[in-house]
């Protein structure tokens, strides 16, 4: 297939995913009016959860169709873009603070959302083509994507999200918090290329969203209040909410895997 056709398919998929994300956001009605900042801070949590699952399901299918003609990373970018469109419609951390939200619910939501993203990642990678720029190991195969070693390294390098967000997200504006998550995702992807050069990044797309729970725990320890928010002393780790973490990190990892391809090639072992 011609390159321009692949690009056109990707653009169309992104446009459709943006529409799906925007429509899905309408079911996240908040108790104070507007759209709730999280699933658990909506008027009807069941409707909100179904809407998020619906957005992810449709975006996963779009991502798979895109991955069939491009790459699995591009397919995951489509998924992240749907969440990005949804996140841009919802309220931010200010609504969470002034609605007396608790971080325990954020941690639960982050972990649950990461599980759903993992299912989408498995779906896209399983039924499309693996990334061709992931070199084979000395045995002539890829490392197991869900071995204890892979899971451990993935979680460790995903912690790189937190310092990136701490440094970059100096204000709670939507663009800045999602942008910081994108940059964090790029950093995580580059680290994955160096530390796990022979592993298909199936788990990598979901791990940073789960790691958000660690950031929320740190922010809770440092203190959360409306006074801290108004005085700009609130920890930046709380600024991206779970959907924003997910949207930014997925798009960032998709970009970073492309940028960091040469890092994997440098550590490819020689086969006699």
Tab-separated table of C-alpha atoms in Angstrom:
chain	number	residue	atom	x	y	z
A	1	UNK	CA	0.000	0.000	0.000
A	2	UNK	CA	1.262	3.466	-0.887
A	3	UNK	CA	2.587	5.621	1.927
A	4	UNK	CA	0.062	8.383	1.251
A	5	UNK	CA	-2.777	5.896	1.665
A	6	UNK	CA	-1.414	4.754	5.039
A	7	UNK	CA	-1.163	8.366	6.141
A	8	UNK	CA	-4.701	9.081	4.950
A	9	UNK	CA	-6.066	6.066	6.839
A	10	UNK	CA	-4.286	7.202	10.004
A	11	UNK	CA	-5.693	10.731	9.697
A	12	UNK	CA	-9.228	9.447	9.141
A	13	UNK	CA	-8.907	7.078	12.114
A	14	UNK	CA	-7.690	9.942	14.312
A	15	UNK	CA	-10.603	12.123	13.230
A	16	UNK	CA	-13.147	9.391	13.981
A	17	UNK	CA	-11.529	8.588	17.329
A	18	UNK	CA	-11.679	12.268	18.278
A	19	UNK	CA	-15.405	12.335	17.526
A	20	UNK	CA	-15.942	9.145	19.545
A	21	UNK	CA	-14.015	10.576	22.486
A	22	UNK	CA	-15.962	13.828	22.368
A	23	UNK	CA	-19.287	11.989	22.295
A	24	UNK	CA	-18.247	9.672	25.126
A	25	UNK	CA	-17.378	12.628	27.339
A	26	UNK	CA	-21.037	13.683	27.408
A	27	UNK	CA	-21.810	10.802	29.794
A	28	UNK	CA	-19.402	12.100	32.432
A	29	UNK	CA	-21.780	14.622	33.952
A	30	UNK	CA	-20.402	16.125	37.160
A	31	UNK	CA	-22.363	16.871	40.360
A	32	UNK	CA	-21.551	20.594	40.150
A	33	UNK	CA	-22.472	20.954	36.493
A	34	UNK	CA	-20.223	20.452	33.525
A	35	UNK	CA	-18.386	17.208	32.901
A	36	UNK	CA	-16.855	15.400	35.848
A	37	UNK	CA	-13.062	15.202	36.117
A	38	UNK	CA	-13.045	11.447	36.793
A	39	UNK	CA	-15.342	8.459	36.377
A	40	UNK	CA	-15.938	8.191	40.116
A	41	UNK	CA	-16.774	11.897	40.373
A	42	UNK	CA	-19.771	11.841	38.085
A	43	UNK	CA	-23.493	11.836	38.778
A	44	UNK	CA	-23.861	8.310	37.394
A	45	UNK	CA	-20.654	6.287	37.694
A	46	UNK	CA	-22.112	3.308	35.818
A	47	UNK	CA	-23.025	5.397	32.772
A	48	UNK	CA	-19.604	7.052	32.909
A	49	UNK	CA	-17.800	3.708	33.114
A	50	UNK	CA	-19.834	2.296	30.221
A	51	UNK	CA	-19.058	5.408	28.172
A	52	UNK	CA	-15.314	5.082	28.810
A	53	UNK	CA	-15.401	1.378	27.972
A	54	UNK	CA	-17.353	2.149	24.810
A	55	UNK	CA	-14.855	4.793	23.727
A	56	UNK	CA	-11.941	2.434	24.365
A	57	UNK	CA	-13.662	-0.452	22.576
A	58	UNK	CA	-14.437	1.552	19.437
A	59	UNK	CA	-11.012	3.214	19.505
A	60	UNK	CA	-9.394	-0.220	19.854
A	61	UNK	CA	-11.142	-1.407	16.693
A	62	UNK	CA	-10.083	1.770	14.889
A	63	UNK	CA	-6.572	1.257	16.239
A	64	UNK	CA	-6.507	-2.317	14.985
A	65	UNK	CA	-7.652	-1.296	11.498
A	66	UNK	CA	-4.956	1.376	11.488
A	67	UNK	CA	-2.316	-1.044	12.777
A	68	UNK	CA	-3.139	-3.473	9.969
A	69	UNK	CA	-1.863	-0.987	7.387
A	70	UNK	CA	0.673	0.943	9.496
A	71	UNK	CA	2.119	-0.267	12.812
A	72	UNK	CA	0.775	-1.362	16.185
A	73	UNK	CA	2.275	1.800	17.694
A	74	UNK	CA	0.190	3.926	15.316
A	75	UNK	CA	-2.859	1.891	16.282
A	76	UNK	CA	-2.210	2.626	19.946
A	77	UNK	CA	-1.789	6.315	19.111
A	78	UNK	CA	-5.338	6.264	17.739
A	79	UNK	CA	-6.501	4.826	21.065
A	80	UNK	CA	-4.656	7.511	23.005
A	81	UNK	CA	-6.054	10.225	20.754
A	82	UNK	CA	-9.614	9.156	21.563
A	83	UNK	CA	-8.840	9.515	25.272
A	84	UNK	CA	-7.181	12.857	24.552
A	85	UNK	CA	-10.344	14.163	22.881
A	86	UNK	CA	-12.389	12.917	25.830
A	87	UNK	CA	-10.026	14.433	28.402
A	88	UNK	CA	-10.113	17.835	26.705
A	89	UNK	CA	-13.881	17.979	27.293
A	90	UNK	CA	-13.852	17.109	30.999
A	91	UNK	CA	-13.074	19.205	34.057
A	92	UNK	CA	-9.558	19.234	35.475
A	93	UNK	CA	-7.916	18.926	38.862
A	94	UNK	CA	-9.488	22.159	40.135
A	95	UNK	CA	-12.933	20.561	39.942
A	96	UNK	CA	-11.550	17.480	41.695
A	97	UNK	CA	-10.181	19.594	44.561
A	98	UNK	CA	-13.216	21.812	45.065
A	99	UNK	CA	-15.578	18.829	44.851
A	100	UNK	CA	-13.772	17.283	47.835
A	101	UNK	CA	-12.525	14.345	45.807
A	102	UNK	CA	-10.304	11.789	47.504
A	103	UNK	CA	-7.119	10.347	46.077
A	104	UNK	CA	-8.082	6.779	46.952
A	105	UNK	CA	-10.683	6.913	44.190
A	106	UNK	CA	-8.048	8.303	41.813
A	107	UNK	CA	-5.708	5.401	42.584
A	108	UNK	CA	-8.469	2.859	42.008
A	109	UNK	CA	-9.510	4.513	38.765
A	110	UNK	CA	-5.923	4.704	37.499
A	111	UNK	CA	-5.287	1.007	38.126
A	112	UNK	CA	-8.628	-0.073	36.630
A	113	UNK	CA	-8.116	2.129	33.572
A	114	UNK	CA	-4.644	0.676	33.065
A	115	UNK	CA	-6.123	-2.846	33.032
A	116	UNK	CA	-8.592	-1.854	30.302
A	117	UNK	CA	-5.798	-0.201	28.309
A	118	UNK	CA	-3.755	-3.384	28.646
A	119	UNK	CA	-6.650	-5.356	27.158
A	120	UNK	CA	-6.789	-2.908	24.247
A	121	UNK	CA	-3.028	-3.173	23.766
A	122	UNK	CA	-3.150	-6.982	23.733
A	123	UNK	CA	-6.035	-6.836	21.238
A	124	UNK	CA	-4.215	-4.509	18.851
A	125	UNK	CA	-0.856	-6.296	19.032
A	126	UNK	CA	-2.415	-9.763	18.851
A	127	UNK	CA	-4.461	-9.177	15.715
A	128	UNK	CA	-2.129	-6.810	13.863
A	129	UNK	CA	1.578	-7.057	13.147
A	130	UNK	CA	4.310	-6.837	15.812
A	131	UNK	CA	6.704	-3.910	15.650
A	132	UNK	CA	9.321	-4.782	13.056
A	133	UNK	CA	11.946	-2.487	14.584
A	134	UNK	CA	12.101	-4.564	17.790
A	135	UNK	CA	15.217	-6.717	17.251
A	136	UNK	CA	15.194	-10.433	18.025
A	137	UNK	CA	17.243	-11.770	20.918
A	138	UNK	CA	20.088	-14.283	20.646
A	139	UNK	CA	17.574	-17.131	20.437
A	140	UNK	CA	16.016	-15.611	17.348
A	141	UNK	CA	12.772	-14.616	19.083
A	142	UNK	CA	11.327	-11.789	21.150
A	143	UNK	CA	11.419	-11.796	24.931
A	144	UNK	CA	8.203	-12.851	26.677
A	145	UNK	CA	6.045	-9.713	27.096
A	146	UNK	CA	4.557	-10.805	30.433
A	147	UNK	CA	7.465	-12.508	32.191
A	148	UNK	CA	8.275	-11.409	35.745
A	149	UNK	CA	11.428	-9.723	34.476
A	150	UNK	CA	9.543	-7.796	31.795
A	151	UNK	CA	6.796	-6.743	34.205
A	152	UNK	CA	9.347	-5.573	36.775
A	153	UNK	CA	11.427	-3.568	34.312
A	154	UNK	CA	8.315	-2.065	32.723
A	155	UNK	CA	7.008	-0.829	36.061
A	156	UNK	CA	10.417	0.553	37.044
A	157	UNK	CA	10.955	2.533	33.855
A	158	UNK	CA	7.341	3.744	33.973
A	159	UNK	CA	8.249	5.557	37.185
A	160	UNK	CA	10.081	8.015	34.919
A	161	UNK	CA	6.659	9.551	34.270
A	162	UNK	CA	6.579	11.074	37.739
A	163	UNK	CA	9.687	13.333	37.689
A	164	UNK	CA	8.827	14.477	34.167
A	165	UNK	CA	5.345	15.519	35.254
A	166	UNK	CA	6.710	17.122	38.432
A	167	UNK	CA	9.088	19.285	36.399
A	168	UNK	CA	6.905	20.174	33.409
A	169	UNK	CA	3.362	20.439	34.814
A	170	UNK	CA	3.853	23.713	36.676
A	171	UNK	CA	0.206	24.712	36.193
A	172	UNK	CA	-2.973	22.590	36.122
A	173	UNK	CA	-3.993	23.708	32.623
A	174	UNK	CA	-5.213	20.889	30.384
A	175	UNK	CA	-2.633	21.444	27.691
A	176	UNK	CA	0.244	21.454	30.127
A	177	UNK	CA	-0.755	18.376	32.112
A	178	UNK	CA	-1.466	16.280	29.015
A	179	UNK	CA	1.682	17.623	27.377
A	180	UNK	CA	3.734	16.598	30.401
A	181	UNK	CA	2.217	13.113	30.203
A	182	UNK	CA	3.130	12.943	26.503
A	183	UNK	CA	6.739	13.889	27.258
A	184	UNK	CA	6.778	11.397	30.117
A	185	UNK	CA	5.542	8.721	27.727
A	186	UNK	CA	8.317	9.566	25.271
A	187	UNK	CA	10.890	9.225	28.067
A	188	UNK	CA	9.428	5.878	29.133
A	189	UNK	CA	9.492	4.583	25.550
A	190	UNK	CA	13.135	5.573	25.067
A	191	UNK	CA	14.055	3.839	28.325
A	192	UNK	CA	12.165	0.760	27.166
A	193	UNK	CA	14.144	0.728	23.925
A	194	UNK	CA	17.358	0.676	25.969
A	195	UNK	CA	16.319	-1.619	28.833
A	196	UNK	CA	13.999	-4.004	26.966
A	197	UNK	CA	15.246	-3.900	23.363
A	198	UNK	CA	13.888	-7.348	22.494
A	199	UNK	CA	10.387	-7.039	23.959
A	200	UNK	CA	7.203	-6.062	22.139
A	201	UNK	CA	5.825	-3.098	24.185
A	202	UNK	CA	2.400	-4.570	24.885
A	203	UNK	CA	2.528	-3.960	28.632
A	204	UNK	CA	4.369	-0.662	28.276
A	205	UNK	CA	1.309	1.219	27.011
A	206	UNK	CA	-0.681	0.434	30.174
A	207	UNK	CA	1.970	0.648	32.898
A	208	UNK	CA	2.335	4.470	33.182
A	209	UNK	CA	-1.385	4.854	33.908
A	210	UNK	CA	-1.055	2.385	36.788
A	211	UNK	CA	2.037	4.250	38.011
A	212	UNK	CA	-0.154	7.345	38.312
A	213	UNK	CA	-1.441	5.748	41.531
A	214	UNK	CA	2.065	6.103	42.985
A	215	UNK	CA	2.064	9.778	42.060
A	216	UNK	CA	-1.291	10.277	43.757
A	217	UNK	CA	0.025	8.565	46.896
A	218	UNK	CA	3.011	10.933	46.973
A	219	UNK	CA	0.747	13.945	46.427
A	220	UNK	CA	-1.476	12.789	49.292
A	221	UNK	CA	1.537	12.479	51.584
A	222	UNK	CA	2.610	16.023	50.701
A	223	UNK	CA	-0.868	17.361	51.465
A	224	UNK	CA	-3.955	18.108	49.392
A	225	UNK	CA	-6.404	20.931	50.082
A	226	UNK	CA	-8.209	23.729	48.291
A	227	UNK	CA	-5.916	26.162	50.124
A	228	UNK	CA	-2.832	24.431	48.737
A	229	UNK	CA	-4.353	24.591	45.272
A	230	UNK	CA	-5.141	28.314	45.436
A	231	UNK	CA	-1.675	29.041	46.845
A	232	UNK	CA	-0.070	26.976	44.082
A	233	UNK	CA	1.636	24.641	46.566
A	234	UNK	CA	-0.202	21.500	45.467
A	235	UNK	CA	2.014	18.695	44.164
A	236	UNK	CA	2.102	18.659	40.336
A	237	UNK	CA	1.769	14.868	40.501
A	238	UNK	CA	-1.939	15.404	41.134
A	239	UNK	CA	-2.466	17.684	38.139
A	240	UNK	CA	-2.971	14.951	35.503
A	241	UNK	CA	-6.048	12.898	36.353
A	242	UNK	CA	-6.222	9.219	35.271
A	243	UNK	CA	-7.717	9.835	31.826
A	244	UNK	CA	-5.131	12.551	31.182
A	245	UNK	CA	-2.304	10.278	32.333
A	246	UNK	CA	-3.602	7.574	29.997
A	247	UNK	CA	-4.127	9.808	26.968
A	248	UNK	CA	-0.766	11.539	27.220
A	249	UNK	CA	1.315	8.485	28.049
A	250	UNK	CA	-0.155	6.340	25.258
A	251	UNK	CA	0.456	9.027	22.638
A	252	UNK	CA	3.917	9.744	24.053
A	253	UNK	CA	4.948	6.087	24.057
A	254	UNK	CA	3.785	5.723	20.449
A	255	UNK	CA	5.973	8.676	19.482
A	256	UNK	CA	8.894	7.629	21.672
A	257	UNK	CA	9.029	4.108	20.261
A	258	UNK	CA	9.612	5.608	16.834
A	259	UNK	CA	12.169	8.145	18.035
A	260	UNK	CA	14.001	5.604	20.166
A	261	UNK	CA	14.281	2.843	17.554
A	262	UNK	CA	18.011	3.478	17.133
A	263	UNK	CA	18.546	2.960	20.861
A	264	UNK	CA	17.366	-0.635	20.535
A	265	UNK	CA	19.611	-1.248	17.540
A	266	UNK	CA	22.689	-0.216	19.522
A	267	UNK	CA	22.168	-2.933	22.119
A	268	UNK	CA	21.216	-5.726	19.708
A	269	UNK	CA	23.435	-8.716	20.548
A	270	UNK	CA	25.537	-10.216	17.808
A	271	UNK	CA	24.488	-13.655	16.612
A	272	UNK	CA	27.356	-15.920	15.715
